[in-house]
Short mmCIF file of C-alpha atoms in Angstrom, two decimals:
data_model
loop_
_atom_site.label_atom_id
_atom_site.label_comp_id
_atom_site.label_asym_id
_atom_site.label_seq_id
_atom_site.Cartn_x
_atom_site.Cartn_y
_atom_site.Cartn_z
CA MET A 463 -24.13 172.99 -169.25
CA ASN A 464 -22.46 172.64 -172.67
CA PHE A 465 -25.87 171.80 -173.97
CA TYR A 466 -27.20 175.25 -173.08
CA LEU A 467 -24.04 176.94 -174.30
CA THR A 468 -24.60 175.43 -177.74
CA TYR A 469 -28.16 176.69 -177.70
CA VAL A 470 -27.08 180.23 -176.89
CA LEU A 471 -24.32 180.10 -179.51
CA VAL A 472 -26.70 178.85 -182.22
CA ALA A 473 -29.28 181.48 -181.33
CA THR A 474 -26.64 184.23 -181.39
CA ALA A 475 -25.29 183.05 -184.71
CA LEU A 476 -28.78 183.03 -186.21
CA PHE A 477 -29.50 186.50 -184.86
CA ALA A 478 -26.20 187.78 -186.22
CA PHE A 479 -27.06 186.23 -189.55
CA THR A 480 -30.52 187.85 -189.72
CA ALA A 481 -29.05 191.23 -188.78
CA LEU A 482 -26.25 191.00 -191.34
CA PHE A 483 -28.63 189.73 -193.99
CA THR A 484 -30.98 192.64 -193.30
CA LEU A 485 -28.15 195.13 -193.79
CA PHE A 486 -27.08 193.40 -196.97
CA ALA A 487 -30.63 193.16 -198.31
CA LEU A 488 -31.27 196.79 -197.47
CA TYR A 489 -28.24 197.86 -199.49
CA SER A 490 -28.94 195.52 -202.38
CA GLU A 491 -32.59 196.53 -202.54
CA ARG A 492 -31.63 200.19 -202.80
CA LYS A 493 -29.03 199.43 -205.44
CA ILE A 494 -31.24 197.11 -207.49
CA SER A 495 -34.16 199.53 -207.43
CA ALA A 496 -31.83 202.36 -208.41
CA PHE A 497 -30.40 200.47 -211.36
CA MET A 498 -33.86 199.51 -212.55
CA GLN A 499 -34.79 203.19 -212.57
CA ASP A 500 -31.53 204.32 -214.24
CA ARG A 501 -30.24 205.85 -211.02
CA LEU A 502 -27.08 205.08 -209.06
CA GLY A 503 -28.48 204.65 -205.55
CA PRO A 504 -26.31 205.30 -202.48
CA MET A 505 -22.81 206.35 -203.58
CA GLU A 506 -21.33 208.53 -200.83
CA VAL A 507 -20.87 206.34 -197.74
CA GLY A 508 -17.99 203.97 -198.43
CA LYS A 509 -16.97 202.67 -201.82
CA TYR A 510 -20.10 202.67 -204.01
CA GLY A 511 -22.15 203.43 -200.89
CA SER A 512 -21.41 200.02 -199.40
CA LEU A 513 -21.51 201.34 -195.83
CA GLN A 514 -24.86 203.08 -196.30
CA ALA A 515 -26.81 200.39 -194.43
CA PHE A 516 -24.45 200.64 -191.45
CA ALA A 517 -24.84 204.42 -191.46
CA ASP A 518 -28.63 203.99 -191.50
CA ILE A 519 -28.59 201.58 -188.58
CA LEU A 520 -26.23 203.88 -186.64
CA LYS A 521 -28.65 206.72 -187.17
CA MET A 522 -31.55 204.59 -185.97
CA LEU A 523 -29.67 203.49 -182.85
CA GLN A 524 -29.21 207.11 -181.83
CA LYS A 525 -32.84 208.07 -182.22
CA GLU A 526 -35.21 208.72 -179.38
CA PHE A 527 -37.92 206.25 -178.43
CA ILE A 528 -41.10 208.17 -179.04
CA ILE A 529 -44.32 206.76 -177.61
CA PRO A 530 -47.40 208.74 -178.67
CA SER A 531 -49.19 210.03 -175.55
CA ALA A 532 -52.48 208.42 -176.57
CA ALA A 533 -50.89 205.05 -177.41
CA ASP A 534 -51.41 201.85 -175.47
CA LYS A 535 -47.92 201.73 -173.99
CA ALA A 536 -47.74 198.03 -173.25
CA LEU A 537 -48.92 196.91 -176.70
CA PHE A 538 -46.89 199.59 -178.46
CA THR A 539 -43.64 198.54 -176.79
CA LEU A 540 -44.23 194.83 -177.08
CA ALA A 541 -45.36 194.73 -180.74
CA PRO A 542 -41.93 195.03 -182.48
CA VAL A 543 -40.57 192.31 -180.21
CA VAL A 544 -43.45 189.97 -181.01
CA ILE A 545 -43.12 190.69 -184.73
CA PHE A 546 -39.40 190.05 -184.81
CA VAL A 547 -39.29 187.09 -182.43
CA SER A 548 -41.98 185.21 -184.34
CA VAL A 549 -39.97 185.51 -187.55
CA TYR A 550 -36.68 184.81 -185.79
CA LEU A 551 -38.01 181.62 -184.14
CA GLY A 552 -38.96 180.36 -187.58
CA PHE A 553 -35.24 180.04 -188.38
CA ALA A 554 -34.88 177.39 -185.68
CA ALA A 555 -36.18 174.55 -187.82
CA LEU A 556 -34.46 175.35 -191.11
CA PRO A 557 -31.66 173.00 -192.24
CA TRP A 558 -28.52 174.68 -193.60
CA ALA A 559 -26.46 171.70 -194.76
CA PRO A 560 -26.40 167.91 -194.45
CA GLY A 561 -26.44 167.24 -190.70
CA LEU A 562 -26.48 170.97 -189.88
CA SER A 563 -29.80 172.18 -188.58
CA PRO A 564 -30.45 174.26 -185.46
CA SER A 565 -33.28 171.94 -184.56
CA SER A 566 -34.36 168.89 -186.53
CA LEU A 567 -38.01 168.95 -185.57
CA ASN A 568 -40.34 166.19 -186.73
CA LEU A 569 -43.03 168.82 -187.22
CA GLY A 570 -40.60 171.39 -188.64
CA LEU A 571 -42.75 172.89 -191.37
CA PHE A 572 -45.85 172.82 -189.19
CA TYR A 573 -43.96 174.60 -186.43
CA ILE A 574 -42.62 177.28 -188.78
CA PHE A 575 -46.05 177.97 -190.17
CA ALA A 576 -47.59 178.14 -186.72
CA ILE A 577 -44.92 180.50 -185.37
CA LEU A 578 -45.07 182.73 -188.47
CA SER A 579 -48.77 183.27 -187.87
CA MET A 580 -47.81 184.94 -184.59
CA GLU A 581 -46.46 187.84 -186.62
CA THR A 582 -50.05 188.74 -187.49
CA ILE A 583 -50.77 189.29 -183.81
CA GLY A 584 -47.69 191.48 -183.48
CA ILE A 585 -48.82 193.62 -186.41
CA LEU A 586 -52.32 193.95 -184.98
CA MET A 587 -50.78 194.93 -181.63
CA ALA A 588 -48.67 197.57 -183.37
CA GLY A 589 -51.64 198.97 -185.26
CA TRP A 590 -54.00 199.00 -182.29
CA GLY A 591 -51.39 200.18 -179.79
CA SER A 592 -50.37 203.15 -181.94
CA ASN A 593 -53.85 204.67 -181.60
CA ASN A 594 -53.53 206.07 -185.10
CA LYS A 595 -56.13 205.52 -187.78
CA TYR A 596 -53.57 204.88 -190.51
CA ALA A 597 -51.74 202.35 -188.36
CA LEU A 598 -54.97 200.60 -187.47
CA LEU A 599 -56.15 200.52 -191.09
CA GLY A 600 -52.78 199.17 -192.18
CA SER A 601 -52.73 196.46 -189.56
CA MET A 602 -56.33 195.42 -190.30
CA ARG A 603 -55.46 195.11 -193.98
CA SER A 604 -52.29 193.25 -193.13
CA VAL A 605 -54.08 190.77 -190.90
CA ALA A 606 -56.84 190.16 -193.45
CA GLN A 607 -54.23 189.63 -196.14
CA MET A 608 -51.91 187.40 -194.15
CA VAL A 609 -54.67 185.17 -192.82
CA SER A 610 -56.11 184.79 -196.33
CA TYR A 611 -52.83 184.09 -198.05
CA GLU A 612 -51.74 181.53 -195.49
CA ILE A 613 -54.32 179.19 -196.95
CA PRO A 614 -52.98 178.89 -200.53
CA ALA A 615 -49.42 179.01 -199.19
CA GLY A 616 -50.11 176.25 -196.71
CA ILE A 617 -51.94 174.05 -199.21
CA ALA A 618 -49.16 174.50 -201.78
CA LEU A 619 -46.59 173.50 -199.17
CA ILE A 620 -48.72 170.49 -198.19
CA SER A 621 -48.66 169.28 -201.79
CA ALA A 622 -44.84 169.23 -201.57
CA VAL A 623 -44.98 167.54 -198.18
CA MET A 624 -47.23 164.85 -199.68
CA ILE A 625 -44.49 164.04 -202.19
CA SER A 626 -41.79 164.01 -199.50
CA GLN A 627 -43.98 162.30 -196.88
CA THR A 628 -42.44 164.20 -193.98
CA PHE A 629 -42.76 167.49 -192.12
CA ASN A 630 -39.12 167.36 -191.07
CA MET A 631 -37.33 170.02 -193.12
CA GLN A 632 -34.00 168.18 -192.92
CA GLU A 633 -35.54 164.98 -194.28
CA VAL A 634 -37.34 166.89 -197.02
CA SER A 635 -33.93 168.18 -198.10
CA ILE A 636 -32.28 164.76 -197.91
CA LYS A 637 -34.97 163.28 -200.15
CA GLN A 638 -34.08 165.64 -202.99
CA GLY A 639 -30.50 164.60 -203.62
CA ILE A 640 -27.86 161.89 -203.68
CA LEU A 641 -28.05 161.30 -199.92
CA SER A 642 -31.60 159.98 -200.22
CA SER A 643 -32.24 156.52 -198.78
CA GLU A 644 -35.24 155.98 -201.06
CA THR A 645 -35.26 155.87 -204.84
CA ILE A 646 -36.23 159.18 -206.43
CA PHE A 647 -37.64 159.58 -209.92
CA PHE A 648 -37.26 162.46 -212.33
CA LEU A 649 -40.81 163.19 -213.57
CA GLY A 650 -41.85 159.85 -212.04
CA VAL A 651 -40.02 157.70 -214.60
CA TRP A 652 -36.23 158.07 -214.51
CA ASP A 653 -34.39 156.87 -211.39
CA VAL A 654 -31.99 159.70 -210.48
CA ARG A 655 -30.96 158.61 -206.98
CA GLY A 656 -27.29 158.21 -207.90
CA ILE A 657 -27.29 161.26 -210.17
CA GLY A 658 -28.76 163.92 -207.92
CA GLY A 659 -28.36 167.54 -208.90
CA ILE A 660 -31.10 169.68 -210.30
CA VAL A 661 -33.11 166.76 -211.70
CA ALA A 662 -33.71 165.36 -208.20
CA TRP A 663 -35.36 168.52 -206.85
CA ASN A 664 -38.98 168.28 -205.81
CA ILE A 665 -40.24 170.47 -208.65
CA PHE A 666 -38.72 167.98 -211.12
CA GLN A 667 -39.73 164.88 -209.21
CA ALA A 668 -43.34 165.94 -209.67
CA PRO A 669 -43.81 168.71 -212.27
CA HIS A 670 -47.10 170.00 -210.86
CA LEU A 671 -45.03 171.27 -207.95
CA ILE A 672 -43.79 174.03 -210.28
CA VAL A 673 -47.32 175.42 -210.16
CA ALA A 674 -47.42 174.80 -206.42
CA TYR A 675 -44.14 176.68 -206.03
CA LEU A 676 -45.49 179.63 -208.02
CA ILE A 677 -48.58 179.70 -205.81
CA TYR A 678 -46.42 179.54 -202.71
CA PHE A 679 -44.09 182.25 -204.01
CA ILE A 680 -46.96 184.65 -204.77
CA ALA A 681 -48.59 183.93 -201.41
CA SER A 682 -45.27 184.40 -199.63
CA LEU A 683 -44.93 187.87 -201.16
CA ALA A 684 -48.29 188.69 -199.61
CA GLU A 685 -47.19 187.26 -196.29
CA CYS A 686 -44.12 189.49 -196.12
CA ASN A 687 -46.35 192.47 -197.04
CA ARG A 688 -44.25 193.19 -200.09
CA ALA A 689 -45.27 194.74 -203.37
CA PRO A 690 -47.44 194.05 -205.29
CA PHE A 691 -49.23 193.01 -202.10
CA ASP A 692 -48.07 195.88 -199.90
CA ILE A 693 -51.48 197.40 -199.15
CA PRO A 694 -50.75 197.21 -195.39
CA GLU A 695 -48.00 199.80 -195.80
CA ALA A 696 -49.28 201.47 -198.98
CA GLU A 697 -47.19 204.64 -198.79
CA SER A 698 -49.50 206.64 -200.99
CA GLU A 699 -52.59 205.87 -198.90
CA LEU A 700 -51.54 204.99 -195.36
CA VAL A 701 -48.19 206.78 -194.95
CA ALA A 702 -46.44 203.64 -193.72
CA GLY A 703 -49.22 201.41 -192.41
CA PHE A 704 -48.84 199.71 -189.07
CA HIS A 705 -45.42 201.16 -188.29
CA VAL A 706 -46.22 204.87 -188.78
CA GLU A 707 -45.67 205.73 -185.14
CA TYR A 708 -42.49 203.74 -184.65
CA SER A 709 -39.08 205.34 -184.47
CA GLY A 710 -35.52 204.44 -183.65
CA LEU A 711 -34.66 200.94 -182.56
CA ARG A 712 -38.29 199.80 -182.49
CA PHE A 713 -38.67 200.72 -186.13
CA ALA A 714 -35.39 198.95 -186.83
CA PHE A 715 -36.86 195.79 -185.34
CA VAL A 716 -39.94 196.01 -187.57
CA PHE A 717 -37.59 196.46 -190.50
CA LEU A 718 -35.39 193.57 -189.38
CA ALA A 719 -38.48 191.37 -189.16
CA GLU A 720 -39.56 192.33 -192.69
CA TYR A 721 -36.24 191.43 -194.28
CA SER A 722 -35.75 188.29 -192.16
CA MET A 723 -39.24 187.26 -193.22
CA MET A 724 -38.25 187.66 -196.87
CA PHE A 725 -35.29 185.36 -196.31
CA LEU A 726 -37.33 182.91 -194.24
CA VAL A 727 -40.18 182.45 -196.72
CA GLY A 728 -37.64 182.28 -199.55
CA MET A 729 -35.72 179.58 -197.72
CA ILE A 730 -38.86 177.55 -196.92
CA GLY A 731 -39.69 177.56 -200.63
CA VAL A 732 -36.12 176.61 -201.52
CA ILE A 733 -36.09 173.69 -199.08
CA LEU A 734 -39.47 172.28 -200.06
CA PHE A 735 -39.35 172.82 -203.81
CA LEU A 736 -35.84 173.72 -205.01
CA GLY A 737 -33.75 171.05 -203.31
CA GLY A 738 -32.71 172.89 -200.14
CA TRP A 739 -28.97 172.52 -199.58
CA ASN A 740 -28.64 170.07 -202.46
CA THR A 741 -26.35 170.97 -205.31
CA PRO A 742 -27.82 171.77 -208.74
CA LEU A 743 -24.90 169.93 -210.40
CA PRO A 744 -25.64 166.29 -211.28
CA ASN A 745 -23.21 163.34 -211.40
CA ILE A 746 -22.35 162.81 -215.05
CA GLY A 747 -20.45 159.57 -215.57
CA ALA A 748 -16.99 159.85 -214.04
CA ALA A 749 -17.49 163.54 -213.14
CA LYS A 750 -19.07 163.11 -209.71
CA LEU A 751 -20.08 166.77 -209.51
CA ALA A 752 -22.96 166.11 -207.13
CA THR A 753 -20.87 163.99 -204.77
CA TRP A 754 -18.09 166.58 -204.73
CA THR A 755 -20.42 169.46 -204.00
CA THR A 756 -22.51 167.87 -201.24
CA THR A 757 -20.69 168.78 -198.03
CA VAL A 758 -21.48 171.02 -195.08
CA GLY A 759 -19.68 174.02 -196.60
CA TRP A 760 -21.20 173.55 -200.03
CA GLY A 761 -24.62 172.95 -198.44
CA ILE A 762 -24.55 176.35 -196.73
CA PHE A 763 -23.31 177.91 -199.98
CA TRP A 764 -26.08 176.38 -202.11
CA VAL A 765 -28.91 177.19 -199.74
CA LEU A 766 -27.65 180.78 -199.39
CA ILE A 767 -27.25 181.26 -203.13
CA LYS A 768 -30.68 179.84 -203.91
CA THR A 769 -32.39 181.88 -201.23
CA MET A 770 -30.56 185.06 -202.25
CA LEU A 771 -31.76 184.50 -205.81
CA VAL A 772 -35.34 184.12 -204.57
CA VAL A 773 -34.97 187.30 -202.51
CA ALA A 774 -33.56 189.06 -205.58
CA VAL A 775 -36.66 188.02 -207.53
CA GLN A 776 -38.83 189.37 -204.69
CA ILE A 777 -37.00 192.69 -204.95
CA TRP A 778 -37.24 192.66 -208.74
CA ILE A 779 -41.01 192.12 -208.56
CA ARG A 780 -41.41 194.86 -205.96
CA TRP A 781 -39.82 197.44 -208.24
CA THR A 782 -41.79 196.34 -211.28
CA LEU A 783 -45.40 195.67 -210.43
CA PRO A 784 -47.89 198.20 -209.09
CA ARG A 785 -49.94 197.60 -205.96
CA LEU A 786 -53.13 195.53 -206.10
CA ARG A 787 -56.43 196.93 -204.88
CA VAL A 788 -57.91 195.35 -201.73
CA ASP A 789 -60.78 193.63 -203.55
CA GLN A 790 -58.47 192.41 -206.34
CA LEU A 791 -56.13 191.07 -203.69
CA MET A 792 -58.85 189.11 -201.95
CA SER A 793 -60.51 187.78 -205.09
CA PHE A 794 -57.11 186.73 -206.45
CA CYS A 795 -56.40 184.81 -203.28
CA TRP A 796 -59.77 183.11 -202.84
CA LYS A 797 -60.84 182.63 -206.45
CA VAL A 798 -57.54 181.84 -208.17
CA LEU A 799 -54.78 180.79 -205.80
CA THR A 800 -56.78 178.70 -203.32
CA PRO A 801 -58.56 176.51 -205.94
CA LEU A 802 -55.28 176.08 -207.83
CA ALA A 803 -53.51 175.09 -204.60
CA PHE A 804 -56.21 172.51 -203.86
CA LEU A 805 -55.81 171.18 -207.39
CA CYS A 806 -52.07 170.83 -206.77
CA MET A 807 -52.76 168.94 -203.57
CA LEU A 808 -55.09 166.59 -205.43
CA MET A 809 -52.43 166.10 -208.10
CA SER A 810 -49.89 165.30 -205.39
CA GLY A 811 -52.16 162.61 -203.99
CA ILE A 812 -52.68 161.05 -207.42
CA TRP A 813 -48.95 161.32 -208.19
CA ARG A 814 -48.03 159.68 -204.90
CA LEU A 815 -50.43 156.80 -205.49
CA THR A 816 -49.69 156.16 -209.14
CA MET A 817 -46.14 157.30 -209.94
CA MET A 818 -44.07 156.74 -206.80
CA MET B 1324 -61.39 184.47 -219.13
CA ASN B 1325 -58.51 182.82 -220.98
CA GLY B 1326 -57.73 186.00 -222.87
CA LYS B 1327 -57.74 187.95 -219.62
CA LEU B 1328 -55.43 185.45 -217.94
CA PHE B 1329 -53.07 185.57 -220.91
CA ASN B 1330 -53.12 189.34 -220.70
CA VAL B 1331 -52.15 189.18 -217.02
CA PHE B 1332 -49.13 186.98 -217.69
CA ASN B 1333 -48.18 188.94 -220.77
CA THR B 1334 -48.18 192.31 -219.04
CA ILE B 1335 -46.32 190.96 -216.00
CA ALA B 1336 -43.68 189.43 -218.26
CA LYS B 1337 -43.33 192.68 -220.21
CA GLY B 1338 -42.89 194.71 -217.05
CA LEU B 1339 -40.36 192.33 -215.56
CA ASN B 1340 -38.47 192.26 -218.83
CA LEU B 1341 -38.34 196.05 -218.95
CA THR B 1342 -36.94 196.42 -215.42
CA LEU B 1343 -34.46 193.62 -216.00
CA ARG B 1344 -33.16 195.27 -219.17
CA HIS B 1345 -32.68 198.55 -217.33
CA PHE B 1346 -30.99 196.70 -214.47
CA PHE B 1347 -28.37 195.24 -216.78
CA ALA B 1348 -28.03 198.47 -218.78
CA ALA B 1349 -27.00 200.17 -215.52
CA ALA B 1350 -23.53 198.68 -215.91
CA GLU B 1351 -22.83 201.78 -217.98
CA SER B 1352 -23.56 205.38 -217.12
CA ARG B 1353 -24.21 208.25 -219.48
CA ASP B 1354 -21.47 210.84 -219.90
CA VAL B 1355 -22.04 214.27 -218.46
CA LYS B 1356 -22.38 216.43 -221.57
CA PRO B 1357 -23.71 219.96 -221.99
CA ILE B 1358 -27.02 220.47 -223.76
CA MET B 1359 -25.12 222.21 -226.59
CA ASP B 1360 -23.43 218.92 -227.42
CA ASN B 1361 -24.57 217.26 -230.64
CA ASP B 1362 -24.67 213.83 -229.00
CA TYR B 1363 -26.72 215.02 -226.04
CA PHE B 1364 -29.84 213.10 -227.08
CA ALA B 1365 -27.94 210.23 -228.65
CA GLN B 1366 -27.18 208.49 -225.34
CA LYS B 1367 -30.05 206.09 -224.76
CA GLY B 1368 -28.98 203.55 -222.12
CA GLY B 1369 -27.28 203.53 -218.73
CA THR B 1370 -27.73 205.46 -215.51
CA THR B 1371 -28.47 209.16 -215.81
CA THR B 1372 -27.42 210.34 -212.36
CA ILE B 1373 -25.05 213.31 -212.24
CA GLN B 1374 -23.13 212.99 -208.98
CA TYR B 1375 -23.52 216.65 -208.29
CA PRO B 1376 -20.68 218.02 -206.22
CA HIS B 1377 -18.20 215.76 -208.04
CA GLN B 1378 -19.70 216.16 -211.50
CA LYS B 1379 -21.34 219.26 -212.89
CA LEU B 1380 -23.37 219.78 -216.00
CA PRO B 1381 -21.49 222.32 -218.14
CA LEU B 1382 -23.48 225.53 -218.56
CA PRO B 1383 -23.45 228.24 -221.21
CA GLU B 1384 -21.38 231.23 -220.03
CA VAL B 1385 -24.41 233.50 -220.02
CA GLY B 1386 -26.74 231.51 -217.85
CA ARG B 1387 -29.74 232.86 -216.03
CA TYR B 1388 -28.42 232.41 -212.52
CA GLN B 1389 -26.96 234.83 -209.97
CA LEU B 1390 -26.55 238.54 -210.75
CA ASP B 1391 -23.28 240.30 -211.26
CA VAL B 1392 -22.61 244.04 -211.73
CA GLU B 1393 -19.74 245.56 -213.69
CA MET B 1394 -19.30 248.74 -211.61
CA ASP B 1395 -17.06 250.46 -214.17
CA ASP B 1396 -19.98 250.49 -216.61
CA CYS B 1397 -22.67 251.47 -214.12
CA ILE B 1398 -24.08 254.99 -214.39
CA VAL B 1399 -26.12 254.57 -211.17
CA CYS B 1400 -29.38 255.40 -212.95
CA ASP B 1401 -31.39 253.35 -210.40
CA LEU B 1402 -33.57 251.78 -213.14
CA CYS B 1403 -32.82 248.24 -212.00
CA ALA B 1404 -33.82 249.04 -208.42
CA LYS B 1405 -37.05 250.63 -209.64
CA ILE B 1406 -38.14 247.71 -211.86
CA CYS B 1407 -37.23 244.96 -209.41
CA PRO B 1408 -40.52 243.24 -208.45
CA VAL B 1409 -39.18 242.07 -205.09
CA ASP B 1410 -37.09 245.16 -204.26
CA CYS B 1411 -33.89 243.25 -203.76
CA ILE B 1412 -31.62 245.98 -205.17
CA GLU B 1413 -30.71 248.93 -202.98
CA ILE B 1414 -28.79 251.84 -204.47
CA GLU B 1415 -27.62 255.05 -202.84
CA SER B 1416 -26.21 257.60 -205.26
CA ILE B 1417 -24.11 260.72 -204.75
CA LYS B 1418 -24.00 263.38 -207.41
CA ALA B 1419 -20.51 264.06 -208.64
CA THR B 1420 -19.25 267.61 -208.88
CA GLU B 1421 -18.13 267.02 -212.44
CA ALA B 1422 -18.23 264.14 -214.98
CA ILE B 1423 -16.36 261.18 -213.50
CA GLY B 1424 -15.56 259.35 -216.69
CA LYS B 1425 -17.06 257.25 -219.44
CA THR B 1426 -18.47 253.74 -219.58
CA SER B 1427 -17.23 251.29 -222.19
CA ASP B 1428 -20.14 252.27 -224.49
CA GLY B 1429 -19.39 255.96 -224.21
CA THR B 1430 -22.03 257.11 -221.73
CA THR B 1431 -20.80 259.79 -219.33
CA LYS B 1432 -20.89 258.87 -215.65
CA ARG B 1433 -22.11 261.62 -213.34
CA LEU B 1434 -23.10 259.72 -210.19
CA TYR B 1435 -21.15 257.83 -207.54
CA ALA B 1436 -22.67 254.63 -206.15
CA ALA B 1437 -22.15 254.83 -202.41
CA LYS B 1438 -24.16 251.68 -202.01
CA PHE B 1439 -25.12 249.00 -204.55
CA ASP B 1440 -26.50 245.97 -202.67
CA ILE B 1441 -28.33 243.02 -204.21
CA ASP B 1442 -30.03 240.67 -201.77
CA MET B 1443 -29.71 237.31 -203.52
CA ALA B 1444 -31.93 235.68 -200.91
CA LYS B 1445 -34.79 237.87 -202.14
CA CYS B 1446 -33.98 237.70 -205.85
CA MET B 1447 -36.48 235.73 -207.93
CA TYR B 1448 -34.26 235.49 -211.03
CA CYS B 1449 -36.73 237.23 -213.36
CA GLY B 1450 -33.96 239.09 -215.16
CA LEU B 1451 -35.92 242.35 -215.53
CA CYS B 1452 -32.99 244.41 -214.18
CA THR B 1453 -30.71 243.10 -216.93
CA VAL B 1454 -33.30 244.15 -219.53
CA VAL B 1455 -33.73 247.75 -218.39
CA CYS B 1456 -30.06 248.49 -217.72
CA PRO B 1457 -29.05 251.15 -220.33
CA THR B 1458 -25.35 250.23 -220.22
CA GLU B 1459 -25.82 246.46 -219.78
CA CYS B 1460 -23.66 246.46 -216.68
CA ILE B 1461 -25.95 244.24 -214.62
CA ILE B 1462 -25.95 240.69 -215.99
CA MET B 1463 -26.88 237.17 -215.00
CA THR B 1464 -24.03 234.68 -214.82
CA ASP B 1465 -23.59 230.90 -214.76
CA THR B 1466 -22.96 230.85 -211.01
CA TYR B 1467 -25.74 228.98 -209.27
CA ASP B 1468 -24.02 227.14 -206.46
CA ARG B 1469 -23.19 229.65 -203.75
CA SER B 1470 -24.33 228.77 -200.27
CA THR B 1471 -23.51 230.86 -197.22
CA LEU B 1472 -23.57 230.25 -193.51
CA THR B 1473 -25.47 233.42 -192.61
CA LEU B 1474 -28.31 235.17 -194.40
CA ASN B 1475 -26.30 238.41 -194.36
CA GLU B 1476 -23.72 236.97 -196.72
CA MET B 1477 -26.45 236.58 -199.33
CA VAL B 1478 -26.46 240.38 -199.73
CA TYR B 1479 -23.88 241.01 -202.42
CA LYS B 1480 -22.22 244.43 -202.15
CA PHE B 1481 -20.99 245.77 -205.48
CA SER B 1482 -20.07 249.35 -204.57
CA ASP B 1483 -16.33 249.92 -204.94
CA MET B 1484 -16.27 253.00 -202.67
CA THR B 1485 -15.22 252.94 -199.06
CA ALA B 1486 -17.33 254.75 -196.47
CA ALA B 1487 -14.67 257.44 -196.10
CA GLU B 1488 -14.54 258.05 -199.85
CA ALA B 1489 -18.31 258.31 -199.99
CA GLU B 1490 -18.27 260.79 -197.10
CA ALA B 1491 -15.62 262.86 -198.88
CA LYS B 1492 -17.69 262.95 -202.06
CA ARG B 1493 -20.75 263.92 -200.04
CA MET B 1494 -18.82 266.79 -198.42
CA GLU B 1495 -17.61 267.92 -201.83
CA LEU B 1496 -21.20 267.95 -203.13
CA GLU B 1497 -22.42 269.85 -200.06
CA LYS B 1498 -19.62 272.34 -200.44
CA LEU B 1499 -20.48 272.83 -204.11
CA ASN B 1500 -24.16 273.18 -203.28
CA ALA B 1501 -23.36 275.69 -200.56
CA GLU B 1502 -21.15 277.68 -202.93
CA ARG B 1503 -23.88 277.70 -205.56
CA LEU B 1504 -26.46 278.75 -203.01
CA ALA B 1505 -24.20 281.54 -201.82
CA ALA B 1506 -23.57 282.65 -205.43
CA LYS B 1507 -27.33 282.59 -206.10
CA GLN B 1508 -28.11 284.64 -202.99
CA ALA B 1509 -25.39 287.12 -203.88
CA ALA B 1510 -26.81 287.39 -207.41
CA SER B 1511 -30.39 287.97 -206.18
CA GLN B 1512 -29.20 290.58 -203.64
CA SER B 1513 -27.31 292.48 -206.32
CA ASP B 1514 -30.48 292.30 -208.51
CA ARG B 1515 -32.54 293.83 -205.72
CA LYS B 1516 -30.13 296.65 -205.45
#
């Protein structure tokens, strides 16, 4: 019985976290974009507009559920749930701190990638179910883009997995810090097992993973449908893409999924390339900074900080770069990112055989 | 190919650098200064938002916003109502029996304004009425923020006469007219004789 209680508690905590993070990200995105454009952003609700996101969500909760009369009711109602649940389930396998992981799956990364692909189906359901040409166009673009960009993203992640030799996200994290049971080398030469910190992260264990991380980061932007890869929702062409017809709480769920997805893909990148919950501070002689800052509390702090920074970069890029054209998007994926990702994978194999 | 790739990275870096600089510059905000200020164009960085109801941009006293009429100077010549392209001014005049007084520029007033209504909801702020006014009593002011709950309140009434006063003046005029008519008839009858 307690067993199930824990499950429910963990699931509730994760849901609460995604909801709170969405509110926070919503507010910070509006503020960051405003500052970049020399505006102030929301200022009226609460001190410096800090309650604006809550006001928005309150407004959405009160809105009517509108189902277009020509829509496919079953698909239309189910789509936001499928979209959100597929992202939400991805959180199940992510480690938050040493020994703290909702589920320490052996096939963690594989599972996350498989369950994230389900979002594509949800988006297609939303687009088709809306019976609206803009929604359908948006969802078709989205599906084409997400399926394409999963390939470079997946291959780039595999090249990190080849260095770590495990799909288990918790073990990947352990192998990038002072808790590692194997010896780890900085750039393949310097044994940093007792030192830990930033030099033990995967991108510094094998420097070609920096390129792999860049590939993964770019592909992850495309997977969350964010600028400069936001052609599925291209406001100037498709109104809002696949979620044109959604209103109220259903729209809120689509929104929740988008921001949770940002956090999720950011966190996957952080765990596989940037040391996960490991501290960036190394042990220097008597100052055992890494040992002091590797606990459950610090672990949660580090992984949150790192992921927030990645999300901030995602927001920064969104408000800087213009949207890519469809053909540019596809040729960039297939002609640049995919070959580079394969090259990274090859490098990982060579690195594993020769340097480790 | 290499040049193109370099160009891609270069432009992306430039763009990201630009937004980042603006992001950090947003720690400061520009002061709200009127356009007459010498330093108006000197402020380069920071956020530009004027938080409107709390902050207002100072305006010159003679702006080109809502109309105002100085009734003491008005000679009720009806020129403004005639030139108005959207017919937003409605004037009803009553002839006075004698000169009422003088405007501040010395013109003699001979008409009462029983009604001087300007419908600000119709006004298109062209300013033609202020140009034709011979005594410069109708002017545009710096008031631009006046919202009302009903459309009726947008009709500004400038006439300073009450309905009873207007009626009294009308009676006076009728009485005078009647007297004149009677005098005329008496004169013509005596001529016939």
